[in-house]
Amino acid sequence: MVTFFSYTSKFLYRHVAKPVLFSMQPDGVHNGMLAFSKVVQKPRIMRRMISGTLAYKNPSFLTQTIHGITFHNPIGISAGFDKNIEMLPMLRSIGCGLMEGGTVTNIASKGNPRPWFHRLPSTQALVVHAGLPNHGIDTILARLASIPAHVRGDFPLNISTAPSNVASIDTTKKMIADCVAGLKKIKKSGVASMVTINLSCPNTTAKEPFTNPKELDQLLAAIDKVKLPVPVFLKMPNQLSWRQFDGLLKVAVKHGIAGVTIANLVKNRSLVDIKDPLADTTLGGISGRPTFAPSNELIRKTYQKYGDQLTIIGVGGVFSAEDAYEKIKSGAHLVELITGMIFEGPGIVGQINRELVTLLKRDGYTHISQAVGAHLRK
Ligand SMILES: Cc1cc2nc3c(=O)[nH]c(=O)nc-3n(C[C@H](O)[C@H](O)[C@H](O)COP(=O)(O)O)c2cc1C
């Protein structure tokens, strides 16, 4: 019965909602969806109905405990979908195994001038030029603290943070101090299950200084002193050469970082297959299908060298269970997505989980952990 509802919701999204939503400007659709979610997620009966229709549970195959956190399934929402962490109840209800909220910053920021998003339908991608807009850590943490315990449940919340994208934070030293100030507030609030430092936002004025090993070392040395009681992850850039990427991983391991999220948007358009017209004047990084192959390659290489030291969250171009499984077999314990949900609707999370179990059974596995890194054991 649940499967019937799940496939019906997918059909309705694809053939009824999506044609309407995709005829509108993406920034407006995102705002509308946020407003809709904030209303619908409030009544318990709505959360129950959504969960009963869309969520898929199979603890014996899909539940993992990693760094002391129980993830009921491996599929989460990636950073940027819920920038102010206002949709936690909704994302839990649709059956996510975790959410990465944010990216939030110590000082609130309006982000770049609109529009922030452009759709590339034939490429199955978005162009993103938001520039870390968010209400600021104080406001966001206060809101999170007000969520009742039964609504939050044991849903893992990964808070993504970065230096504030404001004119006054204009040197590496100030960026480190600002990031540390935000992390101290997150520590004090106790609302995060884990935190992710976004090293790689391609749309800020600061030009990603922490994608250099020397600056990253300085940032992580300062973060070490905060003594966060939760696992710390790094959101890694996409499309770096392995030599550059490995240089960053070495620094991460030196500082006892728990894991890496691979990877962010692609920036170099000439290296990926873009099937839609896209003017050079349309600024921003590209999500979705073009991120899939480069992120998988970095996941594989990272798992091969650091599989016993770093937990990998695989991100980029996941539209199906096969795509998620590819990331898992390349070395990811957890998988996050955004563009797949925008293109396929909220039923995608439950559907991926359901079909992942079928794929695991097909390959003779009895638990998801047995498939992690399977490509490298061939
Ligand atoms: C609308 C949008 C906003 C994003 N904002 C952020 C962000 O604030 N922080 C971040 O670390 N990544 C951000 N990203 C990157 C995603 O987290 C993810 O790494 C990338 O989109 C690839 O995944 P996908 O193909 O499933 O979308 C954003 C992506 C999209 C599509």
mmCIF file of C-alpha atoms and ligand atoms in Angstrom:
data_model
loop_
_atom_site.group_PDB
_atom_site.id
_atom_site.type_symbol
_atom_site.label_atom_id
_atom_site.label_comp_id
_atom_site.label_asym_id
_atom_site.label_seq_id
_atom_site.Cartn_x
_atom_site.Cartn_y
_atom_site.Cartn_z
ATOM 1 C CA MET A 1 0.000 0.000 0.000
ATOM 2 C CA VAL A 2 2.823 2.406 0.969
ATOM 3 C CA THR A 3 4.613 1.497 -2.263
ATOM 4 C CA PHE A 4 1.434 2.328 -4.198
ATOM 5 C CA PHE A 5 1.186 5.781 -2.567
ATOM 6 C CA SER A 6 4.879 6.390 -3.084
ATOM 7 C CA TYR A 7 4.756 5.627 -6.819
ATOM 8 C CA THR A 8 1.506 7.601 -7.170
ATOM 9 C CA SER A 9 3.134 10.629 -5.543
ATOM 10 C CA LYS A 10 6.084 10.308 -7.916
ATOM 11 C CA PHE A 11 3.721 10.114 -10.907
ATOM 12 C CA LEU A 12 1.748 13.136 -9.706
ATOM 13 C CA TYR A 13 4.920 15.156 -9.065
ATOM 14 C CA ARG A 14 6.372 14.314 -12.467
ATOM 15 C CA HIS A 15 3.218 14.805 -14.548
ATOM 16 C CA VAL A 16 1.208 17.402 -12.617
ATOM 17 C CA ALA A 17 3.314 19.449 -10.168
ATOM 18 C CA LYS A 18 6.638 19.548 -12.037
ATOM 19 C CA PRO A 19 5.324 20.968 -15.362
ATOM 20 C CA VAL A 20 3.720 23.818 -13.396
ATOM 21 C CA LEU A 21 6.692 24.401 -11.071
ATOM 22 C CA PHE A 22 9.216 24.214 -13.923
ATOM 23 C CA SER A 23 7.302 26.885 -15.845
ATOM 24 C CA MET A 24 8.039 29.325 -13.000
ATOM 25 C CA GLN A 25 11.243 31.110 -11.989
ATOM 26 C CA PRO A 26 13.199 28.739 -9.652
ATOM 27 C CA ASP A 27 13.776 31.324 -6.885
ATOM 28 C CA GLY A 28 9.990 31.824 -6.592
ATOM 29 C CA VAL A 29 9.354 28.068 -6.555
ATOM 30 C CA HIS A 30 11.923 27.613 -3.773
ATOM 31 C CA ASN A 31 10.314 30.354 -1.669
ATOM 32 C CA GLY A 32 6.838 28.924 -2.287
ATOM 33 C CA MET A 33 7.954 25.415 -1.344
ATOM 34 C CA LEU A 34 9.512 26.734 1.865
ATOM 35 C CA ALA A 35 6.337 28.603 2.824
ATOM 36 C CA PHE A 36 4.205 25.526 2.009
ATOM 37 C CA SER A 37 6.449 23.207 4.063
ATOM 38 C CA LYS A 38 6.434 25.520 7.074
ATOM 39 C CA VAL A 39 2.629 25.330 7.214
ATOM 40 C CA VAL A 40 2.180 21.662 6.322
ATOM 41 C CA GLN A 41 4.848 20.311 8.706
ATOM 42 C CA LYS A 42 3.174 21.863 11.778
ATOM 43 C CA PRO A 43 0.234 19.529 12.520
ATOM 44 C CA ARG A 44 1.291 16.106 13.771
ATOM 45 C CA ILE A 45 -1.386 14.461 11.603
ATOM 46 C CA MET A 46 0.173 15.959 8.446
ATOM 47 C CA ARG A 47 3.638 14.750 9.422
ATOM 48 C CA ARG A 48 2.205 11.282 10.052
ATOM 49 C CA MET A 49 0.400 11.270 6.702
ATOM 50 C CA ILE A 50 3.483 12.413 4.790
ATOM 51 C CA SER A 51 5.669 9.882 6.553
ATOM 52 C CA GLY A 52 3.119 7.100 6.011
ATOM 53 C CA THR A 53 2.950 7.936 2.295
ATOM 54 C CA LEU A 54 6.579 8.644 1.441
ATOM 55 C CA ALA A 55 9.032 7.305 4.027
ATOM 56 C CA TYR A 56 10.545 3.843 3.695
ATOM 57 C CA LYS A 57 11.953 1.974 6.686
ATOM 58 C CA ASN A 58 14.124 -1.110 6.636
ATOM 59 C CA PRO A 59 16.375 -0.989 9.702
ATOM 60 C CA SER A 60 17.953 -4.401 9.228
ATOM 61 C CA PHE A 61 19.381 -3.350 5.827
ATOM 62 C CA LEU A 62 19.717 0.431 6.093
ATOM 63 C CA THR A 63 20.376 1.574 9.671
ATOM 64 C CA GLN A 64 23.997 2.453 10.466
ATOM 65 C CA THR A 65 25.651 3.858 13.579
ATOM 66 C CA ILE A 66 28.572 6.057 12.575
ATOM 67 C CA HIS A 67 30.598 8.197 14.992
ATOM 68 C CA GLY A 68 27.983 7.329 17.617
ATOM 69 C CA ILE A 69 25.070 8.705 15.533
ATOM 70 C CA THR A 70 22.275 6.399 14.390
ATOM 71 C CA PHE A 71 21.216 7.022 10.797
ATOM 72 C CA HIS A 72 17.973 5.163 10.073
ATOM 73 C CA ASN A 73 18.834 5.208 6.377
ATOM 74 C CA PRO A 74 21.739 6.573 4.308
ATOM 75 C CA ILE A 75 19.877 9.201 2.230
ATOM 76 C CA GLY A 76 19.941 12.832 3.342
ATOM 77 C CA ILE A 77 19.347 16.320 2.020
ATOM 78 C CA SER A 78 22.495 18.234 1.154
ATOM 79 C CA ALA A 79 23.436 21.743 2.298
ATOM 80 C CA GLY A 80 21.698 24.601 0.518
ATOM 81 C CA PHE A 81 18.181 23.200 0.236
ATOM 82 C CA ASP A 82 17.166 24.443 3.684
ATOM 83 C CA LYS A 83 19.508 27.353 4.251
ATOM 84 C CA ASN A 84 17.866 28.561 7.469
ATOM 85 C CA ILE A 85 17.031 25.073 8.796
ATOM 86 C CA GLU A 86 13.286 25.675 8.810
ATOM 87 C CA MET A 87 12.159 22.385 7.283
ATOM 88 C CA LEU A 88 13.570 19.825 9.702
ATOM 89 C CA PRO A 89 10.156 18.304 10.585
ATOM 90 C CA MET A 90 9.222 18.043 6.895
ATOM 91 C CA LEU A 91 12.533 16.477 5.868
ATOM 92 C CA ARG A 92 12.269 13.974 8.709
ATOM 93 C CA SER A 93 8.686 13.153 7.632
ATOM 94 C CA ILE A 94 9.552 12.453 4.001
ATOM 95 C CA GLY A 95 11.965 9.808 5.290
ATOM 96 C CA CYS A 96 15.436 11.363 5.142
ATOM 97 C CA GLY A 97 18.118 9.567 7.155
ATOM 98 C CA LEU A 98 19.799 12.908 7.937
ATOM 99 C CA MET A 99 19.744 16.531 6.846
ATOM 100 C CA GLU A 100 22.597 18.942 6.246
ATOM 101 C CA GLY A 101 21.070 22.322 7.105
ATOM 102 C CA GLY A 102 22.598 25.647 6.100
ATOM 103 C CA THR A 103 25.122 26.795 5.142
ATOM 104 C CA VAL A 104 24.646 29.067 8.174
ATOM 105 C CA THR A 105 27.074 31.802 9.131
ATOM 106 C CA ASN A 106 27.915 33.728 12.296
ATOM 107 C CA ILE A 107 26.705 37.000 10.751
ATOM 108 C CA ALA A 108 23.460 37.027 8.769
ATOM 109 C CA SER A 109 23.858 37.654 5.046
ATOM 110 C CA LYS A 110 21.440 38.572 2.254
ATOM 111 C CA GLY A 111 23.533 36.680 -0.294
ATOM 112 C CA ASN A 112 24.037 37.709 -3.894
ATOM 113 C CA PRO A 113 21.505 39.732 -5.919
ATOM 114 C CA ARG A 114 18.656 37.593 -7.295
ATOM 115 C CA PRO A 115 18.153 35.393 -9.203
ATOM 116 C CA TRP A 116 20.135 32.774 -7.305
ATOM 117 C CA PHE A 117 19.026 29.774 -9.342
ATOM 118 C CA HIS A 118 18.684 28.819 -13.020
ATOM 119 C CA ARG A 119 17.321 25.509 -14.249
ATOM 120 C CA LEU A 120 19.068 23.428 -16.915
ATOM 121 C CA PRO A 121 16.356 20.809 -17.601
ATOM 122 C CA SER A 122 18.085 18.806 -20.342
ATOM 123 C CA THR A 123 21.317 18.713 -18.322
ATOM 124 C CA GLN A 124 19.390 17.752 -15.150
ATOM 125 C CA ALA A 125 21.167 20.534 -13.307
ATOM 126 C CA LEU A 126 20.829 23.925 -11.655
ATOM 127 C CA VAL A 127 23.109 26.935 -11.810
ATOM 128 C CA VAL A 128 23.488 28.233 -8.246
ATOM 129 C CA HIS A 129 24.698 31.722 -7.355
ATOM 130 C CA ALA A 130 23.236 32.304 -3.896
ATOM 131 C CA GLY A 131 26.345 33.420 -1.944
ATOM 132 C CA LEU A 132 25.460 31.967 1.487
ATOM 133 C CA PRO A 133 22.245 33.883 2.286
ATOM 134 C CA ASN A 134 20.988 33.013 5.785
ATOM 135 C CA HIS A 135 19.421 34.540 8.887
ATOM 136 C CA GLY A 136 22.600 34.138 10.950
ATOM 137 C CA ILE A 137 23.555 31.513 13.528
ATOM 138 C CA ASP A 138 21.894 33.178 16.553
ATOM 139 C CA THR A 139 18.448 33.315 14.965
ATOM 140 C CA ILE A 140 18.723 29.848 13.448
ATOM 141 C CA LEU A 141 19.931 28.171 16.655
ATOM 142 C CA ALA A 142 17.165 29.857 18.694
ATOM 143 C CA ARG A 143 14.583 28.527 16.249
ATOM 144 C CA LEU A 144 16.071 25.011 16.366
ATOM 145 C CA ALA A 145 16.078 25.017 20.165
ATOM 146 C CA SER A 146 12.338 25.709 20.096
ATOM 147 C CA ILE A 147 11.496 22.540 18.126
ATOM 148 C CA PRO A 148 9.740 20.139 20.526
ATOM 149 C CA ALA A 149 11.694 16.959 21.321
ATOM 150 C CA HIS A 150 9.011 14.680 19.854
ATOM 151 C CA VAL A 151 9.151 16.570 16.535
ATOM 152 C CA ARG A 152 12.947 16.500 16.368
ATOM 153 C CA GLY A 153 13.095 12.846 17.524
ATOM 154 C CA ASP A 154 16.483 11.244 16.953
ATOM 155 C CA PHE A 155 16.773 12.781 13.470
ATOM 156 C CA PRO A 156 20.456 13.550 12.774
ATOM 157 C CA LEU A 157 21.047 17.236 12.040
ATOM 158 C CA ASN A 158 24.291 18.095 10.304
ATOM 159 C CA ILE A 159 24.817 21.879 10.525
ATOM 160 C CA SER A 160 26.832 23.299 7.639
ATOM 161 C CA THR A 161 28.742 26.458 8.479
ATOM 162 C CA ALA A 162 31.323 28.725 6.851
ATOM 163 C CA PRO A 163 32.863 32.158 7.378
ATOM 164 C CA SER A 164 30.251 34.915 7.000
ATOM 165 C CA ASN A 165 29.989 36.294 3.476
ATOM 166 C CA VAL A 166 29.936 39.963 4.517
ATOM 167 C CA ALA A 167 32.232 42.854 3.586
ATOM 168 C CA SER A 168 33.693 43.226 7.103
ATOM 169 C CA ILE A 169 35.116 39.671 7.110
ATOM 170 C CA ASP A 170 37.783 40.382 4.530
ATOM 171 C CA THR A 171 40.977 38.579 5.628
ATOM 172 C CA THR A 172 41.790 34.938 6.300
ATOM 173 C CA LYS A 173 42.428 35.770 9.952
ATOM 174 C CA LYS A 174 39.001 37.407 10.314
ATOM 175 C CA MET A 175 37.358 34.504 8.467
ATOM 176 C CA ILE A 176 38.875 31.994 10.892
ATOM 177 C CA ALA A 177 37.831 34.029 13.935
ATOM 178 C CA ASP A 178 34.314 34.432 12.529
ATOM 179 C CA CYS A 179 33.945 30.716 11.753
ATOM 180 C CA VAL A 180 35.197 29.795 15.247
ATOM 181 C CA ALA A 181 32.763 32.275 16.849
ATOM 182 C CA GLY A 182 29.896 30.571 15.018
ATOM 183 C CA LEU A 183 31.097 27.099 16.009
ATOM 184 C CA LYS A 184 31.264 28.100 19.681
ATOM 185 C CA LYS A 185 27.595 29.106 19.480
ATOM 186 C CA ILE A 186 26.697 25.807 17.789
ATOM 187 C CA LYS A 187 28.596 23.940 20.525
ATOM 188 C CA LYS A 188 26.787 25.840 23.267
ATOM 189 C CA SER A 189 23.348 25.248 21.732
ATOM 190 C CA GLY A 190 23.792 21.465 21.662
ATOM 191 C CA VAL A 191 21.345 21.137 18.734
ATOM 192 C CA ALA A 192 23.749 19.724 16.127
ATOM 193 C CA SER A 193 24.430 15.988 15.761
ATOM 194 C CA MET A 194 27.433 16.851 13.599
ATOM 195 C CA VAL A 195 28.871 19.922 11.881
ATOM 196 C CA THR A 196 30.275 20.434 8.421
ATOM 197 C CA ILE A 197 32.671 23.199 7.519
ATOM 198 C CA ASN A 198 31.847 24.347 4.005
ATOM 199 C CA LEU A 199 35.307 24.963 2.525
ATOM 200 C CA SER A 200 34.120 25.338 -0.976
ATOM 201 C CA CYS A 201 31.270 27.746 -1.583
ATOM 202 C CA PRO A 202 32.053 28.921 -5.103
ATOM 203 C CA ASN A 203 29.735 31.946 -4.908
ATOM 204 C CA THR A 204 31.184 34.172 -2.201
ATOM 205 C CA THR A 205 33.480 37.148 -2.498
ATOM 206 C CA ALA A 206 36.208 35.400 -0.471
ATOM 207 C CA LYS A 207 37.304 33.004 -3.281
ATOM 208 C CA GLU A 208 37.632 29.837 -1.163
ATOM 209 C CA PRO A 209 40.895 30.443 0.747
ATOM 210 C CA PHE A 210 40.492 27.192 2.711
ATOM 211 C CA THR A 211 40.927 25.050 -0.353
ATOM 212 C CA ASN A 212 44.666 25.679 0.139
ATOM 213 C CA PRO A 213 46.415 23.305 2.600
ATOM 214 C CA LYS A 214 48.178 26.123 4.490
ATOM 215 C CA GLU A 215 45.018 28.138 5.170
ATOM 216 C CA LEU A 216 43.041 24.969 5.888
ATOM 217 C CA ASP A 217 45.644 23.966 8.469
ATOM 218 C CA GLN A 218 45.246 27.363 10.175
ATOM 219 C CA LEU A 219 41.447 27.084 10.146
ATOM 220 C CA LEU A 220 41.434 23.540 11.551
ATOM 221 C CA ALA A 221 44.008 24.413 14.222
ATOM 222 C CA ALA A 222 41.626 27.123 15.452
ATOM 223 C CA ILE A 223 38.637 24.762 15.255
ATOM 224 C CA ASP A 224 40.553 22.087 17.248
ATOM 225 C CA LYS A 225 40.620 24.534 20.164
ATOM 226 C CA VAL A 226 36.792 24.745 20.196
ATOM 227 C CA LYS A 227 36.734 21.051 21.180
ATOM 228 C CA LEU A 228 33.413 20.352 19.512
ATOM 229 C CA PRO A 229 31.649 17.396 21.133
ATOM 230 C CA VAL A 230 30.226 16.235 17.781
ATOM 231 C CA PRO A 231 31.911 14.862 14.636
ATOM 232 C CA VAL A 232 33.312 17.494 12.277
ATOM 233 C CA PHE A 233 33.101 17.025 8.505
ATOM 234 C CA LEU A 234 34.530 19.116 5.657
ATOM 235 C CA LYS A 235 32.537 19.919 2.529
ATOM 236 C CA MET A 236 35.053 19.447 -0.226
ATOM 237 C CA PRO A 237 35.369 21.227 -3.559
ATOM 238 C CA ASN A 238 34.661 19.361 -6.779
ATOM 239 C CA GLN A 239 36.914 19.090 -9.849
ATOM 240 C CA LEU A 240 40.235 19.472 -7.990
ATOM 241 C CA SER A 241 43.146 17.403 -9.258
ATOM 242 C CA TRP A 242 43.831 14.415 -7.003
ATOM 243 C CA ARG A 243 47.125 16.011 -5.937
ATOM 244 C CA GLN A 244 45.343 19.172 -4.719
ATOM 245 C CA PHE A 245 42.494 17.202 -3.150
ATOM 246 C CA ASP A 246 44.872 14.830 -1.374
ATOM 247 C CA GLY A 247 46.764 17.845 -0.015
ATOM 248 C CA LEU A 248 43.553 18.929 1.755
ATOM 249 C CA LEU A 249 42.749 15.401 2.978
ATOM 250 C CA LYS A 250 46.200 15.108 4.566
ATOM 251 C CA VAL A 251 45.470 18.249 6.594
ATOM 252 C CA ALA A 252 42.010 16.917 7.533
ATOM 253 C CA VAL A 253 43.478 13.647 8.833
ATOM 254 C CA LYS A 254 46.206 15.505 10.754
ATOM 255 C CA HIS A 255 43.455 17.357 12.653
ATOM 256 C CA GLY A 256 41.347 14.266 13.351
ATOM 257 C CA ILE A 257 38.447 15.356 11.119
ATOM 258 C CA ALA A 258 35.709 12.671 11.197
ATOM 259 C CA GLY A 259 34.803 12.764 7.541
ATOM 260 C CA VAL A 260 34.476 14.538 4.232
ATOM 261 C CA THR A 261 31.465 15.411 2.105
ATOM 262 C CA ILE A 262 32.380 14.954 -1.539
ATOM 263 C CA ALA A 263 31.574 17.198 -3.290
ATOM 264 C CA ASN A 264 30.298 20.710 -3.931
ATOM 265 C CA LEU A 265 29.095 22.310 -7.178
ATOM 266 C CA VAL A 266 31.232 22.157 -10.316
ATOM 267 C CA LYS A 267 32.759 25.446 -11.383
ATOM 268 C CA ASN A 268 34.641 24.660 -14.564
ATOM 269 C CA ARG A 269 31.869 24.432 -17.154
ATOM 270 C CA SER A 270 34.245 23.439 -19.925
ATOM 271 C CA LEU A 271 34.944 20.105 -18.188
ATOM 272 C CA VAL A 272 31.323 18.940 -17.986
ATOM 273 C CA ASP A 273 28.565 18.123 -20.468
ATOM 274 C CA ILE A 274 25.998 20.944 -20.515
ATOM 275 C CA LYS A 275 23.066 20.219 -22.818
ATOM 276 C CA ASP A 276 21.169 23.514 -22.357
ATOM 277 C CA PRO A 277 22.073 27.003 -23.594
ATOM 278 C CA LEU A 278 24.034 28.724 -20.818
ATOM 279 C CA ALA A 279 25.479 32.220 -21.177
ATOM 280 C CA ASP A 280 28.844 33.016 -19.568
ATOM 281 C CA THR A 281 27.080 35.954 -17.936
ATOM 282 C CA THR A 282 24.865 33.544 -15.939
ATOM 283 C CA LEU A 283 27.123 33.238 -12.928
ATOM 284 C CA GLY A 284 27.259 30.307 -10.534
ATOM 285 C CA GLY A 285 28.319 26.742 -9.838
ATOM 286 C CA ILE A 286 26.504 23.808 -11.416
ATOM 287 C CA SER A 287 24.702 21.056 -9.490
ATOM 288 C CA GLY A 288 23.088 17.801 -10.542
ATOM 289 C CA ARG A 289 24.142 15.406 -13.284
ATOM 290 C CA PRO A 290 27.424 17.197 -14.227
ATOM 291 C CA THR A 291 28.683 16.767 -10.644
ATOM 292 C CA PHE A 292 28.131 12.987 -10.601
ATOM 293 C CA ALA A 293 31.236 11.626 -12.336
ATOM 294 C CA PRO A 294 33.822 14.042 -10.885
ATOM 295 C CA SER A 295 32.498 13.549 -7.341
ATOM 296 C CA ASN A 296 32.466 9.750 -7.717
ATOM 297 C CA GLU A 297 36.083 9.754 -8.836
ATOM 298 C CA LEU A 298 37.115 11.800 -5.781
ATOM 299 C CA ILE A 299 35.054 9.521 -3.495
ATOM 300 C CA ARG A 300 36.794 6.414 -4.913
ATOM 301 C CA LYS A 301 40.281 7.848 -4.517
ATOM 302 C CA THR A 302 39.543 9.168 -1.027
ATOM 303 C CA TYR A 303 38.160 5.799 0.090
ATOM 304 C CA GLN A 304 41.139 3.974 -1.390
ATOM 305 C CA LYS A 305 43.650 6.067 0.552
ATOM 306 C CA TYR A 306 41.730 7.156 3.666
ATOM 307 C CA GLY A 307 38.841 4.666 3.961
ATOM 308 C CA ASP A 308 39.926 3.697 7.472
ATOM 309 C CA GLN A 309 40.404 7.323 8.614
ATOM 310 C CA LEU A 310 37.650 9.409 7.030
ATOM 311 C CA THR A 311 33.920 8.707 6.708
ATOM 312 C CA ILE A 312 32.642 9.793 3.312
ATOM 313 C CA ILE A 313 29.306 11.438 2.557
ATOM 314 C CA GLY A 314 28.777 11.182 -1.199
ATOM 315 C CA VAL A 315 26.994 14.092 -2.915
ATOM 316 C CA GLY A 316 26.400 15.129 -6.491
ATOM 317 C CA GLY A 317 24.013 14.085 -9.235
ATOM 318 C CA VAL A 318 21.951 11.489 -7.367
ATOM 319 C CA PHE A 319 18.602 10.976 -9.127
ATOM 320 C CA SER A 320 18.017 7.258 -8.476
ATOM 321 C CA ALA A 321 18.910 4.299 -6.261
ATOM 322 C CA GLU A 322 21.493 3.238 -8.861
ATOM 323 C CA ASP A 323 23.186 6.649 -8.551
ATOM 324 C CA ALA A 324 23.228 6.413 -4.739
ATOM 325 C CA TYR A 325 24.493 2.823 -4.899
ATOM 326 C CA GLU A 326 27.333 3.921 -7.184
ATOM 327 C CA LYS A 327 28.464 6.406 -4.516
ATOM 328 C CA ILE A 328 28.167 3.776 -1.778
ATOM 329 C CA LYS A 329 30.168 1.216 -3.763
ATOM 330 C CA SER A 330 32.749 3.941 -4.435
ATOM 331 C CA GLY A 331 33.179 4.404 -0.665
ATOM 332 C CA ALA A 332 30.372 6.580 0.746
ATOM 333 C CA HIS A 333 28.587 5.512 3.949
ATOM 334 C CA LEU A 334 25.954 8.224 3.524
ATOM 335 C CA VAL A 335 24.569 9.982 0.445
ATOM 336 C CA GLU A 336 23.037 13.455 0.181
ATOM 337 C CA LEU A 337 21.151 15.141 -2.648
ATOM 338 C CA ILE A 338 19.305 18.306 -3.673
ATOM 339 C CA THR A 339 18.863 18.530 -7.425
ATOM 340 C CA GLY A 340 17.435 14.994 -7.627
ATOM 341 C CA MET A 341 14.647 15.997 -5.264
ATOM 342 C CA ILE A 342 13.907 19.199 -7.164
ATOM 343 C CA PHE A 343 13.634 17.223 -10.423
ATOM 344 C CA GLU A 344 11.896 14.092 -9.065
ATOM 345 C CA GLY A 345 9.902 15.348 -6.063
ATOM 346 C CA PRO A 346 9.921 14.517 -2.349
ATOM 347 C CA GLY A 347 9.113 10.827 -2.930
ATOM 348 C CA ILE A 348 12.657 10.326 -4.245
ATOM 349 C CA VAL A 349 14.128 9.699 -0.776
ATOM 350 C CA GLY A 350 11.802 6.802 0.107
ATOM 351 C CA GLN A 351 12.054 5.420 -3.386
ATOM 352 C CA ILE A 352 15.865 5.398 -3.350
ATOM 353 C CA ASN A 353 15.854 3.650 0.027
ATOM 354 C CA ARG A 354 13.351 1.035 -1.140
ATOM 355 C CA GLU A 355 15.253 0.308 -4.356
ATOM 356 C CA LEU A 356 18.618 0.331 -2.546
ATOM 357 C CA VAL A 357 17.441 -2.667 -0.539
ATOM 358 C CA THR A 358 16.563 -4.446 -3.791
ATOM 359 C CA LEU A 359 20.052 -3.688 -5.159
ATOM 360 C CA LEU A 360 21.723 -4.875 -1.943
ATOM 361 C CA LYS A 361 19.747 -8.141 -2.027
ATOM 362 C CA ARG A 362 20.547 -8.614 -5.714
ATOM 363 C CA ASP A 363 24.247 -8.419 -4.885
ATOM 364 C CA GLY A 364 23.991 -10.793 -1.919
ATOM 365 C CA TYR A 365 24.482 -8.203 0.843
ATOM 366 C CA THR A 366 22.506 -8.296 4.091
ATOM 367 C CA HIS A 367 23.478 -4.790 5.263
ATOM 368 C CA ILE A 368 24.428 -1.560 3.520
ATOM 369 C CA SER A 369 27.822 -1.394 5.241
ATOM 370 C CA GLN A 370 28.918 -4.488 3.273
ATOM 371 C CA ALA A 371 28.521 -2.544 0.007
ATOM 372 C CA VAL A 372 30.571 0.495 1.098
ATOM 373 C CA GLY A 373 33.685 0.615 -1.095
ATOM 374 C CA ALA A 374 32.754 -2.609 -2.941
ATOM 375 C CA HIS A 375 34.154 -1.220 -6.212
ATOM 376 C CA LEU A 376 37.623 -1.104 -4.661
ATOM 377 C CA ARG A 377 37.578 -4.717 -3.478
ATOM 378 C CA LYS A 378 37.044 -6.194 -6.964
HETATM 379 C C1 LIG B 1 20.039 25.344 -4.593
HETATM 380 C C2 LIG B 1 21.391 24.903 -4.083
HETATM 381 C C3 LIG B 1 21.972 25.575 -3.012
HETATM 382 C C4 LIG B 1 23.197 25.134 -2.490
HETATM 383 N N1 LIG B 1 23.738 25.768 -1.410
HETATM 384 C C5 LIG B 1 24.785 25.177 -0.750
HETATM 385 C C6 LIG B 1 25.231 25.665 0.499
HETATM 386 O O1 LIG B 1 24.683 26.620 1.060
HETATM 387 N N2 LIG B 1 26.273 25.019 1.103
HETATM 388 C C7 LIG B 1 26.903 23.934 0.543
HETATM 389 O O2 LIG B 1 27.811 23.366 1.144
HETATM 390 N N3 LIG B 1 26.489 23.459 -0.668
HETATM 391 C C8 LIG B 1 25.458 24.037 -1.312
HETATM 392 N N4 LIG B 1 25.009 23.528 -2.503
HETATM 393 C C9 LIG B 1 25.703 22.362 -3.087
HETATM 394 C C10 LIG B 1 24.977 21.070 -2.709
HETATM 395 O O3 LIG B 1 25.006 20.850 -1.318
HETATM 396 C C11 LIG B 1 25.597 19.858 -3.420
HETATM 397 O O4 LIG B 1 26.939 19.732 -3.030
HETATM 398 C C12 LIG B 1 25.539 19.988 -4.939
HETATM 399 O O5 LIG B 1 24.347 20.613 -5.363
HETATM 400 C C13 LIG B 1 25.582 18.618 -5.615
HETATM 401 O O6 LIG B 1 24.480 17.827 -5.205
HETATM 402 P P1 LIG B 1 23.154 17.645 -6.105
HETATM 403 O O7 LIG B 1 23.606 17.281 -7.474
HETATM 404 O O8 LIG B 1 22.387 16.543 -5.440
HETATM 405 O O9 LIG B 1 22.415 18.936 -6.067
HETATM 406 C C14 LIG B 1 23.834 23.997 -3.074
HETATM 407 C C15 LIG B 1 23.246 23.364 -4.168
HETATM 408 C C16 LIG B 1 22.037 23.789 -4.676
HETATM 409 C C17 LIG B 1 21.429 23.044 -5.839
#
